[in-house]
PDB file of C-alpha atoms and ligand atoms in Angstrom:
ATOM      1  CA  MET A  53      -4.662  24.823  18.835  1.00  0.00           C
ATOM      2  CA  GLU A  54      -5.249  25.800  15.369  1.00  0.00           C
ATOM      3  CA  THR A  55      -5.073  29.535  14.746  1.00  0.00           C
ATOM      4  CA  GLU A  56      -5.386  29.826  11.192  1.00  0.00           C
ATOM      5  CA  VAL A  57      -6.819  27.472   8.210  1.00  0.00           C
ATOM      6  CA  GLN A  58      -3.792  26.856   5.918  1.00  0.00           C
ATOM      7  CA  LYS A  59      -4.713  27.746   2.264  1.00  0.00           C
ATOM      8  CA  TYR A  60      -4.315  24.739   0.017  1.00  0.00           C
ATOM      9  CA  ARG A  61      -1.789  25.394  -2.456  1.00  0.00           C
ATOM     10  CA  GLY A  62      -0.341  22.484  -5.069  1.00  0.00           C
ATOM     11  CA  ARG A  63       1.832  22.354  -8.073  1.00  0.00           C
ATOM     12  CA  PHE A  64       2.847  20.184 -10.855  1.00  0.00           C
ATOM     13  CA  ALA A  65       6.627  20.486 -11.589  1.00  0.00           C
ATOM     14  CA  PRO A  66       7.420  18.600 -15.041  1.00  0.00           C
ATOM     15  CA  SER A  67      11.016  18.363 -16.149  1.00  0.00           C
ATOM     16  CA  PRO A  68      11.079  19.409 -19.733  1.00  0.00           C
ATOM     17  CA  THR A  69      12.740  16.530 -21.154  1.00  0.00           C
ATOM     18  CA  GLY A  70       9.743  15.560 -23.847  1.00  0.00           C
ATOM     19  CA  PRO A  71       6.254  15.979 -24.537  1.00  0.00           C
ATOM     20  CA  LEU A  72       3.675  15.223 -21.769  1.00  0.00           C
ATOM     21  CA  HIS A  73       2.708  11.303 -21.818  1.00  0.00           C
ATOM     22  CA  PHE A  74       0.641   9.162 -19.770  1.00  0.00           C
ATOM     23  CA  GLY A  75       3.038   9.062 -16.902  1.00  0.00           C
ATOM     24  CA  SER A  76       3.381  12.474 -16.512  1.00  0.00           C
ATOM     25  CA  LEU A  77      -0.335  13.248 -16.934  1.00  0.00           C
ATOM     26  CA  VAL A  78      -1.022  11.335 -13.992  1.00  0.00           C
ATOM     27  CA  ALA A  79       0.871  13.657 -11.636  1.00  0.00           C
ATOM     28  CA  ALA A  80      -0.652  16.719 -13.513  1.00  0.00           C
ATOM     29  CA  VAL A  81      -4.278  15.436 -12.993  1.00  0.00           C
ATOM     30  CA  GLY A  82      -3.927  13.873  -9.699  1.00  0.00           C
ATOM     31  CA  SER A  83      -2.270  17.286  -8.300  1.00  0.00           C
ATOM     32  CA  PHE A  84      -4.934  19.299 -10.125  1.00  0.00           C
ATOM     33  CA  LEU A  85      -7.712  17.293  -8.623  1.00  0.00           C
ATOM     34  CA  ASP A  86      -6.552  17.330  -5.128  1.00  0.00           C
ATOM     35  CA  ALA A  87      -6.111  21.040  -5.294  1.00  0.00           C
ATOM     36  CA  LYS A  88      -9.231  21.797  -7.009  1.00  0.00           C
ATOM     37  CA  SER A  89     -11.318  19.513  -4.897  1.00  0.00           C
ATOM     38  CA  HIS A  90      -9.854  21.343  -1.912  1.00  0.00           C
ATOM     39  CA  HIS A  91     -10.710  24.845  -3.507  1.00  0.00           C
ATOM     40  CA  GLY A  92      -6.959  25.403  -3.488  1.00  0.00           C
ATOM     41  CA  GLU A  93      -4.687  26.858  -6.239  1.00  0.00           C
ATOM     42  CA  TRP A  94      -2.549  24.869  -8.516  1.00  0.00           C
ATOM     43  CA  LEU A  95       0.826  25.986  -9.725  1.00  0.00           C
ATOM     44  CA  VAL A  96       3.168  24.867 -12.481  1.00  0.00           C
ATOM     45  CA  ARG A  97       6.848  25.029 -12.011  1.00  0.00           C
ATOM     46  CA  ILE A  98       9.166  24.076 -15.175  1.00  0.00           C
ATOM     47  CA  GLU A  99      12.087  21.843 -13.628  1.00  0.00           C
ATOM     48  CA  ASP A 100      14.659  23.021 -16.206  1.00  0.00           C
ATOM     49  CA  ILE A 101      17.632  22.853 -13.739  1.00  0.00           C
ATOM     50  CA  ASP A 102      19.504  20.168 -15.653  1.00  0.00           C
ATOM     51  CA  PRO A 103      20.506  21.677 -19.029  1.00  0.00           C
ATOM     52  CA  PRO A 104      21.918  18.518 -20.581  1.00  0.00           C
ATOM     53  CA  ARG A 105      18.596  16.951 -20.071  1.00  0.00           C
ATOM     54  CA  VAL A 106      16.419  19.616 -21.250  1.00  0.00           C
ATOM     55  CA  VAL A 107      14.752  19.350 -24.794  1.00  0.00           C
ATOM     56  CA  ALA A 108      14.452  22.261 -26.845  1.00  0.00           C
ATOM     57  CA  GLY A 109      10.459  23.254 -27.034  1.00  0.00           C
ATOM     58  CA  ALA A 110       9.429  20.568 -24.349  1.00  0.00           C
ATOM     59  CA  ALA A 111       8.425  23.262 -21.832  1.00  0.00           C
ATOM     60  CA  GLU A 112       6.486  25.349 -24.349  1.00  0.00           C
ATOM     61  CA  GLY A 113       4.748  21.852 -25.687  1.00  0.00           C
ATOM     62  CA  ILE A 114       3.921  20.751 -22.071  1.00  0.00           C
ATOM     63  CA  LEU A 115       2.406  24.105 -21.205  1.00  0.00           C
ATOM     64  CA  ARG A 116       0.286  24.297 -24.551  1.00  0.00           C
ATOM     65  CA  THR A 117      -0.807  20.559 -23.742  1.00  0.00           C
ATOM     66  CA  LEU A 118      -1.990  21.505 -20.266  1.00  0.00           C
ATOM     67  CA  GLU A 119      -4.082  24.417 -21.783  1.00  0.00           C
ATOM     68  CA  ASP A 120      -5.552  22.256 -24.399  1.00  0.00           C
ATOM     69  CA  LEU A 121      -6.468  19.947 -21.482  1.00  0.00           C
ATOM     70  CA  ALA A 122      -8.115  22.981 -19.795  1.00  0.00           C
ATOM     71  CA  LEU A 123      -5.867  22.198 -16.799  1.00  0.00           C
ATOM     72  CA  HIS A 124      -5.394  26.037 -16.129  1.00  0.00           C
ATOM     73  CA  TRP A 125      -2.702  26.861 -13.640  1.00  0.00           C
ATOM     74  CA  ASP A 126      -2.903  29.793 -11.080  1.00  0.00           C
ATOM     75  CA  GLY A 127      -0.163  32.559 -11.295  1.00  0.00           C
ATOM     76  CA  GLU A 128       3.147  32.741 -13.039  1.00  0.00           C
ATOM     77  CA  VAL A 129       4.945  29.478 -14.275  1.00  0.00           C
ATOM     78  CA  MET A 130       8.096  29.331 -12.250  1.00  0.00           C
ATOM     79  CA  TYR A 131      11.262  28.270 -14.164  1.00  0.00           C
ATOM     80  CA  GLN A 132      14.191  26.726 -12.273  1.00  0.00           C
ATOM     81  CA  SER A 133      16.640  28.061 -14.876  1.00  0.00           C
ATOM     82  CA  SER A 134      15.985  31.501 -13.270  1.00  0.00           C
ATOM     83  CA  ARG A 135      16.381  30.666  -9.734  1.00  0.00           C
ATOM     84  CA  GLY A 136      20.134  30.300  -9.322  1.00  0.00           C
ATOM     85  CA  GLU A 137      20.227  33.235  -6.908  1.00  0.00           C
ATOM     86  CA  ALA A 138      17.947  31.547  -4.476  1.00  0.00           C
ATOM     87  CA  TYR A 139      19.843  28.197  -4.729  1.00  0.00           C
ATOM     88  CA  ARG A 140      23.032  29.926  -3.981  1.00  0.00           C
ATOM     89  CA  GLU A 141      21.458  31.761  -0.884  1.00  0.00           C
ATOM     90  CA  ALA A 142      20.296  28.481   0.483  1.00  0.00           C
ATOM     91  CA  LEU A 143      23.659  26.672  -0.025  1.00  0.00           C
ATOM     92  CA  GLU A 144      25.400  29.884   1.850  1.00  0.00           C
ATOM     93  CA  GLN A 145      23.063  29.193   4.544  1.00  0.00           C
ATOM     94  CA  LEU A 146      23.856  25.506   4.971  1.00  0.00           C
ATOM     95  CA  GLN A 147      27.621  26.459   4.449  1.00  0.00           C
ATOM     96  CA  ARG A 148      27.308  28.979   7.478  1.00  0.00           C
ATOM     97  CA  GLN A 149      25.834  25.870   9.479  1.00  0.00           C
ATOM     98  CA  GLY A 150      28.686  23.796   8.742  1.00  0.00           C
ATOM     99  CA  ALA A 151      26.324  21.470   7.021  1.00  0.00           C
ATOM    100  CA  LEU A 152      28.274  21.115   3.656  1.00  0.00           C
ATOM    101  CA  TYR A 153      31.707  19.968   2.487  1.00  0.00           C
ATOM    102  CA  PRO A 154      33.443  19.822  -0.874  1.00  0.00           C
ATOM    103  CA  CYS A 155      33.880  16.263  -2.546  1.00  0.00           C
ATOM    104  CA  ASN A 156      36.149  15.732  -5.531  1.00  0.00           C
ATOM    105  CA  CYS A 157      35.772  11.925  -6.013  1.00  0.00           C
ATOM    106  CA  SER A 158      35.067  10.594  -9.214  1.00  0.00           C
ATOM    107  CA  ARG A 159      32.100   8.162  -9.969  1.00  0.00           C
ATOM    108  CA  ARG A 160      34.570   5.348 -10.636  1.00  0.00           C
ATOM    109  CA  GLU A 161      36.004   5.869  -7.039  1.00  0.00           C
ATOM    110  CA  ILE A 162      32.547   6.212  -5.486  1.00  0.00           C
ATOM    111  CA  ALA A 163      31.568   2.903  -7.284  1.00  0.00           C
ATOM    112  CA  ASP A 164      34.613   1.091  -6.231  1.00  0.00           C
ATOM    113  CA  SER A 165      34.013   1.714  -2.576  1.00  0.00           C
ATOM    114  CA  ALA A 166      32.889  -1.208  -0.301  1.00  0.00           C
ATOM    115  CA  LEU A 167      29.458   0.675   0.763  1.00  0.00           C
ATOM    116  CA  ALA A 168      28.738   1.177  -2.656  1.00  0.00           C
ATOM    117  CA  SER A 169      28.456  -2.488  -3.549  1.00  0.00           C
ATOM    118  CA  SER A 170      25.727  -2.961  -1.099  1.00  0.00           C
ATOM    119  CA  SER A 171      23.835   0.097  -2.190  1.00  0.00           C
ATOM    120  CA  SER A 172      24.986   1.677  -5.241  1.00  0.00           C
ATOM    121  CA  HIS A 173      23.485   5.192  -4.131  1.00  0.00           C
ATOM    122  CA  VAL A 174      25.374   5.435  -0.607  1.00  0.00           C
ATOM    123  CA  TYR A 175      28.310   7.694  -0.730  1.00  0.00           C
ATOM    124  CA  PRO A 176      30.888   6.467   1.900  1.00  0.00           C
ATOM    125  CA  GLY A 177      31.996   9.809   2.875  1.00  0.00           C
ATOM    126  CA  TYR A 178      35.546   9.906   1.709  1.00  0.00           C
ATOM    127  CA  CYS A 179      35.876  13.656   1.480  1.00  0.00           C
ATOM    128  CA  ARG A 180      34.095  14.405   4.815  1.00  0.00           C
ATOM    129  CA  ASN A 181      37.513  15.397   6.262  1.00  0.00           C
ATOM    130  CA  GLY A 182      39.145  16.878   3.367  1.00  0.00           C
ATOM    131  CA  MET A 183      39.351  16.402  -0.554  1.00  0.00           C
ATOM    132  CA  ARG A 184      42.382  14.246  -2.122  1.00  0.00           C
ATOM    133  CA  ALA A 185      44.885  16.496  -3.713  1.00  0.00           C
ATOM    134  CA  GLY A 186      45.029  17.198  -7.386  1.00  0.00           C
ATOM    135  CA  ARG A 187      41.523  17.500  -8.738  1.00  0.00           C
ATOM    136  CA  ASP A 188      39.815  21.196  -8.399  1.00  0.00           C
ATOM    137  CA  ARG A 189      36.421  20.317  -9.719  1.00  0.00           C
ATOM    138  CA  HIS A 190      34.200  19.395  -7.020  1.00  0.00           C
ATOM    139  CA  ALA A 191      30.551  19.052  -5.711  1.00  0.00           C
ATOM    140  CA  LEU A 192      29.246  20.255  -2.639  1.00  0.00           C
ATOM    141  CA  ARG A 193      27.762  17.406  -0.535  1.00  0.00           C
ATOM    142  CA  ILE A 194      25.618  17.944   2.971  1.00  0.00           C
ATOM    143  CA  ARG A 195      26.162  15.708   5.947  1.00  0.00           C
ATOM    144  CA  THR A 196      23.811  13.395   7.131  1.00  0.00           C
ATOM    145  CA  ASP A 197      24.899  11.955  10.249  1.00  0.00           C
ATOM    146  CA  ASP A 198      22.548  10.155  12.452  1.00  0.00           C
ATOM    147  CA  VAL A 199      19.193  11.583  10.897  1.00  0.00           C
ATOM    148  CA  LEU A 200      16.158   9.278  10.949  1.00  0.00           C
ATOM    149  CA  VAL A 201      13.535  11.268   8.925  1.00  0.00           C
ATOM    150  CA  GLU A 202       9.935  10.086   9.594  1.00  0.00           C
ATOM    151  CA  PHE A 203       6.799  11.539   7.538  1.00  0.00           C
ATOM    152  CA  HIS A 204       3.334  10.385   6.803  1.00  0.00           C
ATOM    153  CA  ASP A 205       2.287  10.066   3.205  1.00  0.00           C
ATOM    154  CA  ARG A 206      -1.532  10.438   2.591  1.00  0.00           C
ATOM    155  CA  LEU A 207      -1.509   7.541   0.384  1.00  0.00           C
ATOM    156  CA  GLN A 208       1.420   5.474   1.123  1.00  0.00           C
ATOM    157  CA  GLY A 209       1.212   5.752   4.879  1.00  0.00           C
ATOM    158  CA  HIS A 210       4.191   5.888   7.381  1.00  0.00           C
ATOM    159  CA  ARG A 211       7.663   6.427   6.087  1.00  0.00           C
ATOM    160  CA  SER A 212      10.949   6.399   7.552  1.00  0.00           C
ATOM    161  CA  GLN A 213      14.586   6.794   6.062  1.00  0.00           C
ATOM    162  CA  ALA A 214      17.717   6.703   7.868  1.00  0.00           C
ATOM    163  CA  LEU A 215      19.577   8.984   5.604  1.00  0.00           C
ATOM    164  CA  ALA A 216      23.213   8.058   6.542  1.00  0.00           C
ATOM    165  CA  LEU A 217      22.411   4.235   5.728  1.00  0.00           C
ATOM    166  CA  GLU A 218      20.040   4.572   2.937  1.00  0.00           C
ATOM    167  CA  THR A 219      21.464   7.728   0.778  1.00  0.00           C
ATOM    168  CA  GLY A 220      24.551   8.991   2.447  1.00  0.00           C
ATOM    169  CA  ASP A 221      25.840  12.457   2.110  1.00  0.00           C
ATOM    170  CA  PHE A 222      24.011  13.749  -0.917  1.00  0.00           C
ATOM    171  CA  VAL A 223      25.098  16.269  -3.417  1.00  0.00           C
ATOM    172  CA  LEU A 224      23.590  19.861  -3.446  1.00  0.00           C
ATOM    173  CA  ARG A 225      25.670  21.433  -6.002  1.00  0.00           C
ATOM    174  CA  ARG A 226      27.306  19.116  -8.950  1.00  0.00           C
ATOM    175  CA  ALA A 227      30.799  19.270  -9.953  1.00  0.00           C
ATOM    176  CA  ASP A 228      29.565  20.729 -13.216  1.00  0.00           C
ATOM    177  CA  GLY A 229      28.252  23.440 -11.361  1.00  0.00           C
ATOM    178  CA  PHE A 230      24.498  22.854 -11.638  1.00  0.00           C
ATOM    179  CA  HIS A 231      22.377  22.861  -8.387  1.00  0.00           C
ATOM    180  CA  ALA A 232      20.788  19.514  -7.571  1.00  0.00           C
ATOM    181  CA  TYR A 233      17.202  18.453  -7.872  1.00  0.00           C
ATOM    182  CA  GLN A 234      16.887  18.123  -3.998  1.00  0.00           C
ATOM    183  CA  LEU A 235      18.102  21.476  -3.339  1.00  0.00           C
ATOM    184  CA  ALA A 236      15.853  23.259  -6.050  1.00  0.00           C
ATOM    185  CA  VAL A 237      12.682  21.458  -5.176  1.00  0.00           C
ATOM    186  CA  VAL A 238      12.852  22.497  -1.615  1.00  0.00           C
ATOM    187  CA  VAL A 239      13.775  26.178  -2.186  1.00  0.00           C
ATOM    188  CA  ASP A 240      10.931  26.255  -4.830  1.00  0.00           C
ATOM    189  CA  ASP A 241       8.133  24.527  -3.039  1.00  0.00           C
ATOM    190  CA  ALA A 242       8.958  26.893  -0.059  1.00  0.00           C
ATOM    191  CA  ALA A 243       9.157  30.082  -2.187  1.00  0.00           C
ATOM    192  CA  GLN A 244       5.865  29.177  -4.050  1.00  0.00           C
ATOM    193  CA  GLY A 245       4.126  28.557  -0.917  1.00  0.00           C
ATOM    194  CA  ILE A 246       3.240  24.959  -1.658  1.00  0.00           C
ATOM    195  CA  SER A 247       1.308  23.303   1.148  1.00  0.00           C
ATOM    196  CA  HIS A 248       0.561  19.962  -0.498  1.00  0.00           C
ATOM    197  CA  VAL A 249       2.672  18.003  -2.799  1.00  0.00           C
ATOM    198  CA  VAL A 250       0.971  15.517  -4.804  1.00  0.00           C
ATOM    199  CA  ARG A 251       3.454  13.622  -7.428  1.00  0.00           C
ATOM    200  CA  GLY A 252       4.642  10.181  -8.481  1.00  0.00           C
ATOM    201  CA  ALA A 253       5.959   7.474  -6.147  1.00  0.00           C
ATOM    202  CA  ASP A 254       9.174   7.422  -7.936  1.00  0.00           C
ATOM    203  CA  ILE A 255      10.331  10.530  -5.756  1.00  0.00           C
ATOM    204  CA  LEU A 256       8.907   8.662  -2.730  1.00  0.00           C
ATOM    205  CA  ASP A 257      12.576   7.937  -1.633  1.00  0.00           C
ATOM    206  CA  SER A 258      13.717  11.442  -2.250  1.00  0.00           C
ATOM    207  CA  THR A 259      11.124  13.028   0.238  1.00  0.00           C
ATOM    208  CA  PRO A 260      13.015  12.193   3.389  1.00  0.00           C
ATOM    209  CA  ARG A 261      16.049  14.201   2.102  1.00  0.00           C
ATOM    210  CA  GLN A 262      13.827  17.163   1.058  1.00  0.00           C
ATOM    211  CA  ILE A 263      12.280  17.148   4.538  1.00  0.00           C
ATOM    212  CA  TYR A 264      15.643  17.087   5.947  1.00  0.00           C
ATOM    213  CA  LEU A 265      16.877  20.214   3.796  1.00  0.00           C
ATOM    214  CA  GLN A 266      13.596  21.872   4.743  1.00  0.00           C
ATOM    215  CA  ARG A 267      14.552  21.403   8.499  1.00  0.00           C
ATOM    216  CA  LEU A 268      17.762  22.800   8.377  1.00  0.00           C
ATOM    217  CA  LEU A 269      16.694  25.720   6.104  1.00  0.00           C
ATOM    218  CA  GLY A 270      13.882  26.447   8.474  1.00  0.00           C
ATOM    219  CA  LEU A 271      11.304  26.016   5.991  1.00  0.00           C
ATOM    220  CA  ALA A 272       7.730  24.349   6.553  1.00  0.00           C
ATOM    221  CA  THR A 273       7.305  20.709   5.254  1.00  0.00           C
ATOM    222  CA  PRO A 274       4.040  20.491   3.038  1.00  0.00           C
ATOM    223  CA  SER A 275       1.832  17.426   3.181  1.00  0.00           C
ATOM    224  CA  TYR A 276       2.886  14.727   0.813  1.00  0.00           C
ATOM    225  CA  LEU A 277       0.941  12.472  -1.239  1.00  0.00           C
ATOM    226  CA  HIS A 278       2.832  10.096  -3.797  1.00  0.00           C
ATOM    227  CA  LEU A 279       0.685   8.496  -6.526  1.00  0.00           C
ATOM    228  CA  PRO A 280       1.396   5.138  -8.144  1.00  0.00           C
ATOM    229  CA  VAL A 281       3.660   5.281 -11.161  1.00  0.00           C
ATOM    230  CA  ALA A 282       2.484   4.084 -14.419  1.00  0.00           C
ATOM    231  CA  VAL A 283       4.434   1.026 -15.656  1.00  0.00           C
ATOM    232  CA  ASN A 284       4.261  -1.105 -18.855  1.00  0.00           C
ATOM    233  CA  ILE A 285       3.907  -4.739 -18.919  1.00  0.00           C
ATOM    234  CA  GLN A 286       7.557  -5.293 -18.276  1.00  0.00           C
ATOM    235  CA  GLY A 287       7.149  -3.157 -15.078  1.00  0.00           C
ATOM    236  CA  GLU A 288       8.917  -0.359 -16.623  1.00  0.00           C
ATOM    237  CA  LYS A 289       7.948   3.243 -15.886  1.00  0.00           C
ATOM    238  CA  LEU A 290       6.307   4.931 -18.841  1.00  0.00           C
ATOM    239  CA  SER A 291       8.787   7.708 -19.853  1.00  0.00           C
ATOM    240  CA  LYS A 292      10.214   9.105 -22.870  1.00  0.00           C
ATOM    241  CA  GLN A 293      13.073   6.362 -22.539  1.00  0.00           C
ATOM    242  CA  THR A 294      10.391   3.542 -22.815  1.00  0.00           C
ATOM    243  CA  LEU A 295       8.731   5.431 -25.658  1.00  0.00           C
ATOM    244  CA  ALA A 296       5.276   6.387 -23.990  1.00  0.00           C
ATOM    245  CA  PRO A 297       3.505   8.234 -26.680  1.00  0.00           C
ATOM    246  CA  ALA A 298       2.704  12.017 -26.131  1.00  0.00           C
ATOM    247  CA  VAL A 299      -0.903  12.676 -25.073  1.00  0.00           C
ATOM    248  CA  ASP A 300      -3.057  13.751 -27.926  1.00  0.00           C
ATOM    249  CA  ALA A 301      -4.079  17.257 -27.149  1.00  0.00           C
ATOM    250  CA  GLY A 302      -6.498  17.165 -30.028  1.00  0.00           C
ATOM    251  CA  ALA A 303      -8.717  14.374 -28.641  1.00  0.00           C
ATOM    252  CA  PRO A 304      -7.845  14.538 -24.726  1.00  0.00           C
ATOM    253  CA  LEU A 305     -10.936  12.490 -23.486  1.00  0.00           C
ATOM    254  CA  PRO A 306      -9.830   8.979 -23.688  1.00  0.00           C
ATOM    255  CA  SER A 307      -6.468   9.777 -22.087  1.00  0.00           C
ATOM    256  CA  LEU A 308      -7.762  11.887 -19.515  1.00  0.00           C
ATOM    257  CA  PHE A 309     -10.502   8.823 -18.604  1.00  0.00           C
ATOM    258  CA  LYS A 310      -7.778   6.445 -18.655  1.00  0.00           C
ATOM    259  CA  VAL A 311      -5.866   8.577 -15.958  1.00  0.00           C
ATOM    260  CA  LEU A 312      -9.171   8.551 -13.773  1.00  0.00           C
ATOM    261  CA  GLU A 313      -9.295   4.683 -14.180  1.00  0.00           C
ATOM    262  CA  PHE A 314      -5.642   4.415 -13.330  1.00  0.00           C
ATOM    263  CA  LEU A 315      -6.211   6.377 -10.224  1.00  0.00           C
ATOM    264  CA  GLY A 316      -8.941   4.207  -9.297  1.00  0.00           C
ATOM    265  CA  GLN A 317     -11.834   6.789  -9.355  1.00  0.00           C
ATOM    266  CA  ASP A 318     -14.282   4.890 -11.320  1.00  0.00           C
ATOM    267  CA  PRO A 319     -15.374   7.324 -13.888  1.00  0.00           C
ATOM    268  CA  PRO A 320     -18.576   6.717 -15.907  1.00  0.00           C
ATOM    269  CA  ARG A 321     -18.325   6.095 -19.436  1.00  0.00           C
ATOM    270  CA  GLU A 322     -20.771   8.909 -20.369  1.00  0.00           C
ATOM    271  CA  LEU A 323     -17.746  11.373 -19.845  1.00  0.00           C
ATOM    272  CA  LEU A 324     -16.182  10.097 -22.883  1.00  0.00           C
ATOM    273  CA  GLN A 325     -19.272  11.615 -24.738  1.00  0.00           C
ATOM    274  CA  GLY A 326     -19.279  15.052 -23.104  1.00  0.00           C
ATOM    275  CA  ASP A 327     -16.849  17.942 -23.131  1.00  0.00           C
ATOM    276  CA  LEU A 328     -13.892  18.922 -21.142  1.00  0.00           C
ATOM    277  CA  ALA A 329     -15.837  20.920 -18.716  1.00  0.00           C
ATOM    278  CA  SER A 330     -18.283  18.316 -17.848  1.00  0.00           C
ATOM    279  CA  PHE A 331     -15.282  15.857 -17.358  1.00  0.00           C
ATOM    280  CA  TRP A 332     -13.444  18.120 -15.134  1.00  0.00           C
ATOM    281  CA  SER A 333     -16.457  19.144 -13.103  1.00  0.00           C
ATOM    282  CA  TRP A 334     -17.326  15.011 -12.488  1.00  0.00           C
ATOM    283  CA  ALA A 335     -13.631  14.638 -11.816  1.00  0.00           C
ATOM    284  CA  ILE A 336     -13.226  17.340  -9.239  1.00  0.00           C
ATOM    285  CA  ALA A 337     -16.463  16.541  -7.522  1.00  0.00           C
ATOM    286  CA  HIS A 338     -15.701  12.901  -7.147  1.00  0.00           C
ATOM    287  CA  TRP A 339     -11.906  12.940  -6.238  1.00  0.00           C
ATOM    288  CA  THR A 340     -11.453  10.350  -3.655  1.00  0.00           C
ATOM    289  CA  VAL A 341      -7.991   9.659  -2.459  1.00  0.00           C
ATOM    290  CA  ALA A 342      -9.082   6.496  -0.567  1.00  0.00           C
ATOM    291  CA  ARG A 343      -9.653   4.946  -3.947  1.00  0.00           C
ATOM    292  CA  ILE A 344      -6.304   5.267  -5.328  1.00  0.00           C
ATOM    293  CA  PRO A 345      -4.553   2.259  -5.358  1.00  0.00           C
ATOM    294  CA  ALA A 346      -1.792   2.716  -2.247  1.00  0.00           C
ATOM    295  CA  ARG A 347       0.931   1.072  -4.374  1.00  0.00           C
ATOM    296  CA  ARG A 348       4.228   2.626  -5.720  1.00  0.00           C
ATOM    297  CA  THR A 349       3.391   1.324  -9.310  1.00  0.00           C
ATOM    298  CA  ASN A 350       0.376   0.308 -11.337  1.00  0.00           C
ATOM    299  CA  HIS A 351      -0.006  -0.897 -14.760  1.00  0.00           C
ATOM    300  CA  ALA A 352      -1.229   1.295 -17.405  1.00  0.00           C
ATOM    301  CA  ASN A 353      -3.487  -0.539 -19.945  1.00  0.00           C
TER     302      ASN A 353
HETATM  303  N1  LIG B 255      10.517  17.205 -11.945  1.00  0.00           N
HETATM  304  C1  LIG B 255      10.204  16.089 -11.389  1.00  0.00           C
HETATM  305  C2  LIG B 255       9.756  15.057 -12.624  1.00  0.00           C
HETATM  306  O1  LIG B 255       9.339  15.469 -13.701  1.00  0.00           O
HETATM  307  C3  LIG B 255       8.964  16.060 -10.676  1.00  0.00           C
HETATM  308  C4  LIG B 255       9.462  16.733  -9.340  1.00  0.00           C
HETATM  309  C5  LIG B 255       8.509  16.666  -8.090  1.00  0.00           C
HETATM  310  O2  LIG B 255       7.216  16.901  -8.376  1.00  0.00           O
HETATM  311  O3  LIG B 255       8.853  17.086  -6.949  1.00  0.00           O
HETATM  312  O4  LIG B 255       9.962  13.848 -12.435  1.00  0.00           O
END
């Protein structure tokens, strides 16, 4: 029996590795429209958890572009760089449950292993029963054992993953001391009270690991919707690496219009002659998940 109606709270969680480009704009617009069409809140979190990848000024640039596009967020922006204490507490909780173990394998040792040849991401569990002598620097891994995680994605449908076979015991704290994305995203989605996650399908295969962590930490699992990822003619994800151009914040309507087309929303061309306010009111009123191509990638024209 439903006792209370859960309030919709969504989020956009960019990594500040460069300016907002078409690929990241798809996630921003999709999460915003889904939240607003549910009369929900839309939060922004800057995922600056990996200092070597952070580009100076990129977070400010992304936030300024969101403002210029009238993608107004609710509440304060959360920065993962200020969340170390919460991540440490979560690790301690998992440590107490006996779910973690230290691992001092080098990349080469993992790459040379038999399991790695069948799937380069599966860790074969060398350090489960103790680390090899002689190397102090170590990561913290979580045991996966026989866990089968199943979930329903609002767009991609039923998904399941046998963690031990498909990812192996994964890293929650890296040997360089930084916390891993999988841990941070779970702790922060819970701290921000996120009820609905809408993001790119490049993260679809990470979701079972996140659900596994939520269960161990006693946190609620949000509803998930993974949007198709924008790829170029070569099938490569649009990103800084593939030189995707930054969104032109001075003339945003053509880019926003293209995002709606990409997401199958069939926008009328008159929107291009209007202003941002009329664009958003049409887009929120007409947002239809059933029209989004239910694929993991889609070509951006
Ligand atoms: N920070 C990730 C990215 O920019 C998104 C993570 C998420 O939405 O869970 O690709």
